[in-house]
PDB file of C-alpha atoms and ligand atoms in Angstrom:
ATOM      1  CA  MET A1054     -23.466 113.034  67.763  1.00  0.00           C
ATOM      2  CA  ARG A1055     -21.837 116.228  69.062  1.00  0.00           C
ATOM      3  CA  GLU A1056     -23.276 119.525  69.723  1.00  0.00           C
ATOM      4  CA  LEU A1057     -22.462 121.513  66.552  1.00  0.00           C
ATOM      5  CA  SER A1058     -19.717 124.095  67.514  1.00  0.00           C
ATOM      6  CA  ILE A1059     -21.527 126.968  65.655  1.00  0.00           C
ATOM      7  CA  ALA A1060     -24.585 126.434  67.874  1.00  0.00           C
ATOM      8  CA  LYS A1061     -22.228 126.508  71.007  1.00  0.00           C
ATOM      9  CA  LYS A1062     -20.376 129.688  70.043  1.00  0.00           C
ATOM     10  CA  VAL A1063     -23.433 131.456  69.260  1.00  0.00           C
ATOM     11  CA  THR A1064     -25.242 130.512  72.569  1.00  0.00           C
ATOM     12  CA  THR A1065     -22.062 130.913  74.617  1.00  0.00           C
ATOM     13  CA  ALA A1066     -21.322 134.266  73.157  1.00  0.00           C
ATOM     14  CA  VAL A1067     -24.831 135.578  73.908  1.00  0.00           C
ATOM     15  CA  GLU A1068     -24.773 134.196  77.387  1.00  0.00           C
ATOM     16  CA  ASP A1069     -21.500 136.006  78.142  1.00  0.00           C
ATOM     17  CA  ALA A1070     -22.453 139.161  76.519  1.00  0.00           C
ATOM     18  CA  GLU A1071     -22.141 141.490  79.421  1.00  0.00           C
ATOM     19  CA  VAL A1072     -22.674 144.462  76.858  1.00  0.00           C
ATOM     20  CA  LEU A1073     -26.220 143.554  76.963  1.00  0.00           C
ATOM     21  CA  ASP A1074     -26.581 144.148  80.699  1.00  0.00           C
ATOM     22  CA  PRO A1075     -27.590 147.874  80.552  1.00  0.00           C
ATOM     23  CA  VAL A1076     -30.471 147.025  78.048  1.00  0.00           C
ATOM     24  CA  VAL A1077     -31.564 144.117  80.130  1.00  0.00           C
ATOM     25  CA  ASP A1078     -31.502 146.391  83.387  1.00  0.00           C
ATOM     26  CA  ARG A1079     -33.493 149.055  81.433  1.00  0.00           C
ATOM     27  CA  VAL A1080     -35.984 146.584  80.014  1.00  0.00           C
ATOM     28  CA  ARG A1081     -36.479 144.717  83.263  1.00  0.00           C
ATOM     29  CA  GLY A1082     -37.332 147.919  85.130  1.00  0.00           C
ATOM     30  CA  ILE A1083     -39.951 148.888  82.461  1.00  0.00           C
ATOM     31  CA  VAL A1084     -41.477 145.235  82.663  1.00  0.00           C
ATOM     32  CA  ASN A1085     -41.565 145.281  86.452  1.00  0.00           C
ATOM     33  CA  ALA A1086     -43.207 148.716  86.591  1.00  0.00           C
ATOM     34  CA  VAL A1087     -45.818 147.790  83.929  1.00  0.00           C
ATOM     35  CA  VAL A1088     -46.779 144.248  84.834  1.00  0.00           C
ATOM     36  CA  GLN A1089     -48.620 144.810  87.925  1.00  0.00           C
ATOM     37  CA  PRO A1090     -50.173 144.001  90.463  1.00  0.00           C
ATOM     38  CA  ARG A1091     -48.838 140.660  91.656  1.00  0.00           C
ATOM     39  CA  GLY A1092     -51.903 138.822  90.763  1.00  0.00           C
ATOM     40  CA  LEU A1093     -51.435 139.811  87.328  1.00  0.00           C
ATOM     41  CA  ARG A1094     -47.841 138.715  87.310  1.00  0.00           C
ATOM     42  CA  ASP A1095     -48.922 135.224  88.805  1.00  0.00           C
ATOM     43  CA  LEU A1096     -51.414 134.800  86.192  1.00  0.00           C
ATOM     44  CA  LEU A1097     -48.783 135.587  83.442  1.00  0.00           C
ATOM     45  CA  HIS A1098     -46.224 133.195  85.019  1.00  0.00           C
ATOM     46  CA  GLY A1099     -48.849 130.375  84.958  1.00  0.00           C
ATOM     47  CA  VAL A1100     -49.242 130.038  88.980  1.00  0.00           C
ATOM     48  CA  PRO A1101     -52.753 128.815  88.367  1.00  0.00           C
ATOM     49  CA  VAL A1102     -52.039 126.195  85.882  1.00  0.00           C
ATOM     50  CA  GLY A1103     -48.952 125.007  87.630  1.00  0.00           C
ATOM     51  CA  HIS A1104     -46.336 125.687  85.100  1.00  0.00           C
ATOM     52  CA  ALA A1105     -45.326 128.458  82.548  1.00  0.00           C
ATOM     53  CA  VAL A1106     -47.910 129.637  80.147  1.00  0.00           C
ATOM     54  CA  HIS A1107     -45.611 131.191  77.767  1.00  0.00           C
ATOM     55  CA  PRO A1108     -45.331 127.799  75.617  1.00  0.00           C
ATOM     56  CA  ILE A1109     -49.019 127.678  75.185  1.00  0.00           C
ATOM     57  CA  THR A1110     -49.218 131.566  74.065  1.00  0.00           C
ATOM     58  CA  VAL A1111     -46.693 131.241  71.367  1.00  0.00           C
ATOM     59  CA  MET A1112     -48.775 128.518  69.706  1.00  0.00           C
ATOM     60  CA  LEU A1113     -50.860 130.941  67.902  1.00  0.00           C
ATOM     61  CA  PRO A1114     -48.355 133.062  66.202  1.00  0.00           C
ATOM     62  CA  ILE A1115     -45.879 130.386  65.148  1.00  0.00           C
ATOM     63  CA  GLY A1116     -48.759 128.197  64.287  1.00  0.00           C
ATOM     64  CA  ALA A1117     -50.237 130.662  61.909  1.00  0.00           C
ATOM     65  CA  TRP A1118     -46.950 131.859  60.418  1.00  0.00           C
ATOM     66  CA  VAL A1119     -45.773 128.152  59.656  1.00  0.00           C
ATOM     67  CA  SER A1120     -49.237 127.578  58.228  1.00  0.00           C
ATOM     68  CA  SER A1121     -49.017 130.619  56.179  1.00  0.00           C
ATOM     69  CA  ALA A1122     -45.754 129.696  54.756  1.00  0.00           C
ATOM     70  CA  ILE A1123     -47.166 126.088  53.549  1.00  0.00           C
ATOM     71  CA  LEU A1124     -49.930 127.848  51.890  1.00  0.00           C
ATOM     72  CA  ASP A1125     -47.725 130.310  50.117  1.00  0.00           C
ATOM     73  CA  PHE A1126     -46.660 127.160  48.009  1.00  0.00           C
ATOM     74  CA  LEU A1127     -50.099 126.310  47.274  1.00  0.00           C
ATOM     75  CA  PRO A1128     -51.820 128.312  44.218  1.00  0.00           C
ATOM     76  CA  GLY A1129     -55.041 130.311  45.206  1.00  0.00           C
ATOM     77  CA  SER A1130     -54.195 130.688  48.880  1.00  0.00           C
ATOM     78  CA  GLU A1131     -53.375 134.364  48.921  1.00  0.00           C
ATOM     79  CA  ARG A1132     -56.190 135.466  51.038  1.00  0.00           C
ATOM     80  CA  ALA A1133     -56.134 132.773  53.498  1.00  0.00           C
ATOM     81  CA  SER A1134     -52.312 133.084  53.851  1.00  0.00           C
ATOM     82  CA  ARG A1135     -52.689 136.955  54.519  1.00  0.00           C
ATOM     83  CA  ALA A1136     -55.429 136.110  57.060  1.00  0.00           C
ATOM     84  CA  LEU A1137     -52.906 133.737  58.945  1.00  0.00           C
ATOM     85  CA  VAL A1138     -50.034 136.141  58.948  1.00  0.00           C
ATOM     86  CA  GLY A1139     -52.527 138.763  60.494  1.00  0.00           C
ATOM     87  CA  ALA A1140     -53.696 136.281  63.065  1.00  0.00           C
ATOM     88  CA  GLY A1141     -50.120 135.678  63.918  1.00  0.00           C
ATOM     89  CA  ILE A1142     -49.503 139.172  64.455  1.00  0.00           C
ATOM     90  CA  ALA A1143     -52.693 139.466  66.462  1.00  0.00           C
ATOM     91  CA  GLY A1144     -51.534 136.602  68.809  1.00  0.00           C
ATOM     92  CA  VAL A1145     -48.102 138.292  69.541  1.00  0.00           C
ATOM     93  CA  LEU A1146     -49.233 140.252  72.515  1.00  0.00           C
ATOM     94  CA  PRO A1147     -50.036 137.329  74.937  1.00  0.00           C
ATOM     95  CA  SER A1148     -46.754 135.571  74.130  1.00  0.00           C
ATOM     96  CA  VAL A1149     -44.860 138.956  74.795  1.00  0.00           C
ATOM     97  CA  ALA A1150     -46.818 139.568  78.129  1.00  0.00           C
ATOM     98  CA  THR A1151     -45.917 136.085  79.487  1.00  0.00           C
ATOM     99  CA  GLY A1152     -42.410 135.796  78.027  1.00  0.00           C
ATOM    100  CA  LEU A1153     -41.334 139.190  79.314  1.00  0.00           C
ATOM    101  CA  THR A1154     -42.764 138.481  82.886  1.00  0.00           C
ATOM    102  CA  ASP A1155     -41.031 135.212  83.116  1.00  0.00           C
ATOM    103  CA  TRP A1156     -37.935 136.801  81.828  1.00  0.00           C
ATOM    104  CA  SER A1157     -37.879 139.515  84.244  1.00  0.00           C
ATOM    105  CA  GLU A1158     -37.065 136.989  87.044  1.00  0.00           C
ATOM    106  CA  LEU A1159     -34.417 135.035  85.853  1.00  0.00           C
ATOM    107  CA  HIS A1160     -30.564 134.831  86.350  1.00  0.00           C
ATOM    108  CA  GLU A1161     -28.206 137.409  84.293  1.00  0.00           C
ATOM    109  CA  GLN A1162     -27.098 134.691  81.594  1.00  0.00           C
ATOM    110  CA  GLN A1163     -30.680 133.500  80.986  1.00  0.00           C
ATOM    111  CA  GLN A1164     -31.672 137.246  80.726  1.00  0.00           C
ATOM    112  CA  ARG A1165     -29.005 137.828  78.051  1.00  0.00           C
ATOM    113  CA  VAL A1166     -30.553 135.025  75.888  1.00  0.00           C
ATOM    114  CA  GLY A1167     -33.969 136.085  76.663  1.00  0.00           C
ATOM    115  CA  LEU A1168     -33.318 139.562  75.582  1.00  0.00           C
ATOM    116  CA  VAL A1169     -31.930 138.278  72.271  1.00  0.00           C
ATOM    117  CA  HIS A1170     -34.863 136.006  71.989  1.00  0.00           C
ATOM    118  CA  ALA A1171     -37.087 138.856  72.405  1.00  0.00           C
ATOM    119  CA  ALA A1172     -35.390 141.049  70.021  1.00  0.00           C
ATOM    120  CA  SER A1173     -35.494 138.281  67.400  1.00  0.00           C
ATOM    121  CA  ASN A1174     -39.139 137.925  67.756  1.00  0.00           C
ATOM    122  CA  THR A1175     -39.598 141.713  67.509  1.00  0.00           C
ATOM    123  CA  VAL A1176     -37.630 141.554  64.199  1.00  0.00           C
ATOM    124  CA  ALA A1177     -39.753 138.619  63.007  1.00  0.00           C
ATOM    125  CA  THR A1178     -43.087 140.456  63.887  1.00  0.00           C
ATOM    126  CA  VAL A1179     -42.074 143.659  62.039  1.00  0.00           C
ATOM    127  CA  LEU A1180     -41.059 141.484  59.128  1.00  0.00           C
ATOM    128  CA  TYR A1181     -44.561 139.842  59.131  1.00  0.00           C
ATOM    129  CA  ALA A1182     -46.378 143.158  59.562  1.00  0.00           C
ATOM    130  CA  ALA A1183     -44.512 144.282  56.366  1.00  0.00           C
ATOM    131  CA  SER A1184     -45.621 140.919  54.722  1.00  0.00           C
ATOM    132  CA  PHE A1185     -49.031 141.559  55.767  1.00  0.00           C
ATOM    133  CA  VAL A1186     -49.181 145.355  54.253  1.00  0.00           C
ATOM    134  CA  GLN A1187     -47.537 143.978  51.143  1.00  0.00           C
ATOM    135  CA  ARG A1188     -50.032 141.224  50.591  1.00  0.00           C
ATOM    136  CA  GLY A1189     -52.809 143.714  50.965  1.00  0.00           C
ATOM    137  CA  ARG A1190     -51.191 145.787  48.306  1.00  0.00           C
ATOM    138  CA  GLY A1191     -51.437 142.815  45.883  1.00  0.00           C
ATOM    139  CA  ARG A1192     -47.650 142.397  46.157  1.00  0.00           C
ATOM    140  CA  GLN A1193     -47.578 138.677  46.595  1.00  0.00           C
ATOM    141  CA  THR A1194     -43.957 137.922  45.762  1.00  0.00           C
ATOM    142  CA  SER A1195     -42.521 140.453  48.165  1.00  0.00           C
ATOM    143  CA  GLY A1196     -45.113 139.606  50.816  1.00  0.00           C
ATOM    144  CA  ARG A1197     -44.233 135.951  50.635  1.00  0.00           C
ATOM    145  CA  MET A1198     -40.360 136.829  50.870  1.00  0.00           C
ATOM    146  CA  LEU A1199     -40.940 138.908  53.973  1.00  0.00           C
ATOM    147  CA  GLY A1200     -43.058 136.076  55.627  1.00  0.00           C
ATOM    148  CA  LEU A1201     -40.322 133.590  54.825  1.00  0.00           C
ATOM    149  CA  ALA A1202     -37.710 135.814  56.220  1.00  0.00           C
ATOM    150  CA  GLY A1203     -39.726 136.275  59.437  1.00  0.00           C
ATOM    151  CA  LEU A1204     -40.106 132.639  59.538  1.00  0.00           C
ATOM    152  CA  ALA A1205     -36.320 132.332  59.428  1.00  0.00           C
ATOM    153  CA  VAL A1206     -35.806 134.705  62.343  1.00  0.00           C
ATOM    154  CA  VAL A1207     -38.652 132.862  64.348  1.00  0.00           C
ATOM    155  CA  GLY A1208     -36.597 129.722  63.832  1.00  0.00           C
ATOM    156  CA  PHE A1209     -33.395 131.281  65.067  1.00  0.00           C
ATOM    157  CA  SER A1210     -35.572 132.593  68.078  1.00  0.00           C
ATOM    158  CA  GLY A1211     -37.102 129.200  68.680  1.00  0.00           C
ATOM    159  CA  TYR A1212     -33.593 127.793  69.112  1.00  0.00           C
ATOM    160  CA  LEU A1213     -32.738 130.487  71.738  1.00  0.00           C
ATOM    161  CA  GLY A1214     -36.037 129.665  73.381  1.00  0.00           C
ATOM    162  CA  GLY A1215     -35.178 126.162  73.483  1.00  0.00           C
ATOM    163  CA  HIS A1216     -31.768 126.799  74.793  1.00  0.00           C
ATOM    164  CA  LEU A1217     -33.315 129.091  77.486  1.00  0.00           C
ATOM    165  CA  ALA A1218     -35.538 126.371  78.683  1.00  0.00           C
ATOM    166  CA  TYR A1219     -33.883 123.049  78.140  1.00  0.00           C
ATOM    167  CA  ARG A1220     -30.040 124.027  78.604  1.00  0.00           C
ATOM    168  CA  GLN A1221     -30.290 127.032  81.000  1.00  0.00           C
ATOM    169  CA  ALA A1222     -33.399 125.460  82.753  1.00  0.00           C
ATOM    170  CA  ALA A1223     -35.549 128.738  82.710  1.00  0.00           C
ATOM    171  CA  ALA A1224     -39.192 128.169  83.901  1.00  0.00           C
ATOM    172  CA  VAL A1225     -38.763 124.523  84.746  1.00  0.00           C
ATOM    173  CA  ASN A1226     -39.283 122.884  88.089  1.00  0.00           C
ATOM    174  CA  HIS A1227     -36.014 122.838  89.896  1.00  0.00           C
ATOM    175  CA  ALA A1228     -37.466 120.644  92.712  1.00  0.00           C
ATOM    176  CA  GLU A1229     -38.698 117.842  90.447  1.00  0.00           C
ATOM    177  CA  ASP A1230     -35.993 115.432  91.223  1.00  0.00           C
ATOM    178  CA  VAL A1231     -36.532 115.432  94.884  1.00  0.00           C
ATOM    179  CA  PRO A1232     -39.065 112.374  94.988  1.00  0.00           C
ATOM    180  CA  HIS A1233     -36.770 110.551  92.854  1.00  0.00           C
ATOM    181  CA  ARG A1234     -33.822 111.125  95.140  1.00  0.00           C
ATOM    182  CA  PHE A1235     -35.493 110.775  98.632  1.00  0.00           C
ATOM    183  CA  PRO A1236     -35.768 107.380  99.956  1.00  0.00           C
ATOM    184  CA  THR A1237     -39.122 105.646 100.766  1.00  0.00           C
ATOM    185  CA  GLY A1238     -40.372 105.450 104.480  1.00  0.00           C
ATOM    186  CA  TRP A1239     -39.460 107.422 107.462  1.00  0.00           C
ATOM    187  CA  ARG A1240     -36.199 108.869 107.725  1.00  0.00           C
ATOM    188  CA  HIS A1241     -34.414 110.508 110.730  1.00  0.00           C
ATOM    189  CA  LEU A1242     -34.100 114.143 110.793  1.00  0.00           C
ATOM    190  CA  GLY A1243     -32.930 115.342 114.079  1.00  0.00           C
ATOM    191  CA  ALA A1244     -33.930 115.951 117.785  1.00  0.00           C
ATOM    192  CA  LEU A1245     -36.761 118.537 118.103  1.00  0.00           C
ATOM    193  CA  GLU A1246     -34.826 120.547 120.744  1.00  0.00           C
ATOM    194  CA  GLU A1247     -32.075 121.494 117.907  1.00  0.00           C
ATOM    195  CA  PHE A1248     -34.411 123.583 116.174  1.00  0.00           C
ATOM    196  CA  ALA A1249     -35.651 127.150 117.347  1.00  0.00           C
ATOM    197  CA  HIS A1250     -39.310 128.252 117.054  1.00  0.00           C
ATOM    198  CA  ASN A1251     -40.305 129.975 113.631  1.00  0.00           C
ATOM    199  CA  GLU A1252     -36.516 129.876 112.493  1.00  0.00           C
ATOM    200  CA  PRO A1253     -36.116 128.474 109.007  1.00  0.00           C
ATOM    201  CA  THR A1254     -33.238 125.781 109.363  1.00  0.00           C
ATOM    202  CA  GLN A1255     -31.678 123.614 106.689  1.00  0.00           C
ATOM    203  CA  ARG A1256     -30.883 119.810 107.368  1.00  0.00           C
ATOM    204  CA  THR A1257     -29.683 117.400 104.727  1.00  0.00           C
ATOM    205  CA  VAL A1258     -31.393 113.857 104.914  1.00  0.00           C
ATOM    206  CA  ASP A1259     -29.848 111.266 102.449  1.00  0.00           C
ATOM    207  CA  GLY A1260     -28.424 113.966 100.353  1.00  0.00           C
ATOM    208  CA  VAL A1261     -31.432 116.045 100.112  1.00  0.00           C
ATOM    209  CA  PRO A1262     -31.561 119.454 101.491  1.00  0.00           C
ATOM    210  CA  LEU A1263     -34.761 120.152 103.575  1.00  0.00           C
ATOM    211  CA  LEU A1264     -36.213 123.323 105.043  1.00  0.00           C
ATOM    212  CA  VAL A1265     -37.298 122.787 108.799  1.00  0.00           C
ATOM    213  CA  VAL A1266     -39.487 125.192 110.518  1.00  0.00           C
ATOM    214  CA  ARG A1267     -40.405 124.489 114.056  1.00  0.00           C
ATOM    215  CA  SER A1268     -43.972 125.463 115.192  1.00  0.00           C
ATOM    216  CA  GLY A1269     -44.650 124.350 118.974  1.00  0.00           C
ATOM    217  CA  ALA A1270     -44.450 120.603 119.432  1.00  0.00           C
ATOM    218  CA  GLY A1271     -44.292 119.944 115.496  1.00  0.00           C
ATOM    219  CA  VAL A1272     -42.353 120.911 112.433  1.00  0.00           C
ATOM    220  CA  ASP A1273     -43.109 121.983 108.820  1.00  0.00           C
ATOM    221  CA  VAL A1274     -40.614 120.377 106.212  1.00  0.00           C
ATOM    222  CA  LEU A1275     -40.268 121.302 102.662  1.00  0.00           C
ATOM    223  CA  ALA A1276     -37.661 120.617 100.019  1.00  0.00           C
ATOM    224  CA  ASN A1277     -35.065 123.523 100.515  1.00  0.00           C
ATOM    225  CA  THR A1278     -34.319 124.038  96.967  1.00  0.00           C
ATOM    226  CA  CYS A1279     -36.744 126.534  95.484  1.00  0.00           C
ATOM    227  CA  SER A1280     -38.519 125.103  92.522  1.00  0.00           C
ATOM    228  CA  HIS A1281     -38.102 128.353  90.565  1.00  0.00           C
ATOM    229  CA  LEU A1282     -34.356 128.436  90.042  1.00  0.00           C
ATOM    230  CA  SER A1283     -32.984 126.595  93.159  1.00  0.00           C
ATOM    231  CA  GLY A1284     -33.019 129.562  95.637  1.00  0.00           C
ATOM    232  CA  PRO A1285     -32.071 128.292  99.358  1.00  0.00           C
ATOM    233  CA  LEU A1286     -35.399 128.741 101.210  1.00  0.00           C
ATOM    234  CA  ASP A1287     -33.768 128.548 104.572  1.00  0.00           C
ATOM    235  CA  GLU A1288     -32.355 131.927 103.849  1.00  0.00           C
ATOM    236  CA  GLY A1289     -35.853 133.354 103.355  1.00  0.00           C
ATOM    237  CA  GLU A1290     -38.194 135.002 105.719  1.00  0.00           C
ATOM    238  CA  LEU A1291     -41.445 133.619 107.284  1.00  0.00           C
ATOM    239  CA  VAL A1292     -44.630 135.453 106.436  1.00  0.00           C
ATOM    240  CA  VAL A1293     -48.463 135.141 106.606  1.00  0.00           C
ATOM    241  CA  ALA A1294     -49.993 135.219 103.204  1.00  0.00           C
ATOM    242  CA  ASP A1295     -53.469 134.382 102.294  1.00  0.00           C
ATOM    243  CA  GLY A1296     -54.110 133.412 105.927  1.00  0.00           C
ATOM    244  CA  GLU A1297     -51.157 130.788 105.632  1.00  0.00           C
ATOM    245  CA  ARG A1298     -47.790 130.463 107.148  1.00  0.00           C
ATOM    246  CA  CYS A1299     -45.416 130.768 104.307  1.00  0.00           C
ATOM    247  CA  VAL A1300     -41.716 131.161 103.398  1.00  0.00           C
ATOM    248  CA  VAL A1301     -40.479 133.683 100.979  1.00  0.00           C
ATOM    249  CA  CYS A1302     -37.460 132.700  98.663  1.00  0.00           C
ATOM    250  CA  PRO A1303     -34.770 135.059  99.234  1.00  0.00           C
ATOM    251  CA  TRP A1304     -34.026 135.192  95.297  1.00  0.00           C
ATOM    252  CA  HIS A1305     -37.048 136.284  93.589  1.00  0.00           C
ATOM    253  CA  LYS A1306     -39.563 136.464  96.255  1.00  0.00           C
ATOM    254  CA  SER A1307     -41.754 133.339  95.487  1.00  0.00           C
ATOM    255  CA  VAL A1308     -44.184 132.527  98.575  1.00  0.00           C
ATOM    256  CA  PHE A1309     -44.669 128.833  99.499  1.00  0.00           C
ATOM    257  CA  SER A1310     -47.163 127.537 102.043  1.00  0.00           C
ATOM    258  CA  LEU A1311     -45.308 125.793 104.951  1.00  0.00           C
ATOM    259  CA  SER A1312     -48.407 123.434 105.330  1.00  0.00           C
ATOM    260  CA  THR A1313     -48.773 122.323 101.854  1.00  0.00           C
ATOM    261  CA  GLY A1314     -45.617 123.507  99.710  1.00  0.00           C
ATOM    262  CA  ASP A1315     -48.187 125.198  97.432  1.00  0.00           C
ATOM    263  CA  VAL A1316     -47.270 128.246  95.527  1.00  0.00           C
ATOM    264  CA  ILE A1317     -49.005 131.258  96.867  1.00  0.00           C
ATOM    265  CA  HIS A1318     -47.245 133.727  94.715  1.00  0.00           C
ATOM    266  CA  GLY A1319     -44.833 133.402  91.758  1.00  0.00           C
ATOM    267  CA  PRO A1320     -42.540 133.477  89.858  1.00  0.00           C
ATOM    268  CA  ALA A1321     -42.319 129.916  90.996  1.00  0.00           C
ATOM    269  CA  THR A1322     -45.258 127.743  89.441  1.00  0.00           C
ATOM    270  CA  ALA A1323     -44.375 124.462  90.794  1.00  0.00           C
ATOM    271  CA  PRO A1324     -45.017 123.509  94.434  1.00  0.00           C
ATOM    272  CA  GLN A1325     -42.009 122.736  96.734  1.00  0.00           C
ATOM    273  CA  PRO A1326     -42.124 118.995  97.794  1.00  0.00           C
ATOM    274  CA  LYS A1327     -43.892 118.771 101.178  1.00  0.00           C
ATOM    275  CA  PHE A1328     -42.757 116.194 103.693  1.00  0.00           C
ATOM    276  CA  GLU A1329     -44.667 114.568 106.208  1.00  0.00           C
ATOM    277  CA  SER A1330     -43.197 114.738 109.827  1.00  0.00           C
ATOM    278  CA  ARG A1331     -43.627 113.145 113.120  1.00  0.00           C
ATOM    279  CA  VAL A1332     -41.994 113.408 116.673  1.00  0.00           C
ATOM    280  CA  THR A1333     -41.362 110.435 118.738  1.00  0.00           C
ATOM    281  CA  ASP A1334     -39.656 110.985 122.049  1.00  0.00           C
ATOM    282  CA  GLY A1335     -38.255 114.060 120.807  1.00  0.00           C
ATOM    283  CA  SER A1336     -36.986 112.662 117.770  1.00  0.00           C
ATOM    284  CA  ILE A1337     -38.216 114.007 114.219  1.00  0.00           C
ATOM    285  CA  GLU A1338     -38.733 111.563 111.474  1.00  0.00           C
ATOM    286  CA  VAL A1339     -39.687 112.827 107.983  1.00  0.00           C
ATOM    287  CA  MET A1340     -41.450 110.931 104.893  1.00  0.00           C
ATOM    288  CA  LEU A1341     -42.058 111.989 101.384  1.00  0.00           C
ATOM    289  CA  GLU A1342     -45.161 110.597 100.038  1.00  0.00           C
ATOM    290  CA  GLY A1343     -44.464 109.139  96.365  1.00  0.00           C
ATOM    291  CA  ALA A1344     -40.636 109.039  97.084  1.00  0.00           C
ATOM    292  CA  GLY A1345     -38.385 106.218  95.894  1.00  0.00           C
TER     293      GLY A1345
HETATM  294  S1  FES B1114     -34.991 130.943  93.024  1.00  0.00           S
HETATM  295 FE1  FES B1114     -36.463 132.432  92.209  1.00  0.00          FE
HETATM  296  S2  FES B1114     -37.884 132.593  93.490  1.00  0.00           S
HETATM  297 FE2  FES B1114     -36.944 131.043  94.337  1.00  0.00          FE
END
């Protein structure tokens, strides 16, 4: 079955809508100024749990509003339905905070889609707020209609959110394929003398780009493709963060430990695959645990 042309037209139009860029710039500036310090940004990205937390935070509003719509078709459920509408509205703030923080560090086409996704959610929340008020006044019919209209907008927004995650690969692990592509066992990397001290260098082994940083008689080796959005880590700078030698991605400044590949700071949430290395007679070999 082929992709519906209407769906393709809508998403392509939004991705290419340069007219949205001034609004994107303005909103991104506000988000970056408000969502501070960096520890809070890391939390909202989902660094402590190892992947984005936005999908978890949208469960309450969506779940509550869908449940409310079902109750609207059952007699005698007016109070429960209104309570669910209110619970969904109360649950909007965490999903806005996590979503906007992730969105603020995406590519421009992703940000255009994300902006329309966020605007749709705003419209849906306004519709549900009006629904809540109408239900409180005893105007059940208009309250239900406003709720159903809100749910339709949420559905459209969910479609764009799915496009953002699954088609445009926002907030997913861009280094997940590395253990599947890299062969098992020790692989030759090069001669130790080819690498300058503390200078991030890229080498490709069996088709997989690696970041190599020499430190004395040894090397640290990570996958070179940033897990956030595929930035080239060999173009980043070396820093010390949390007492560890780290590399900073040049694109959105994620910080990865050179010794473990762990995320020290987001927006990345998935670690960089860390390769074991050994030097024998001046020749470097690397191996990735679990590869193949
Ligand atoms: S590509 Fe975004 S932090 Fe690396």
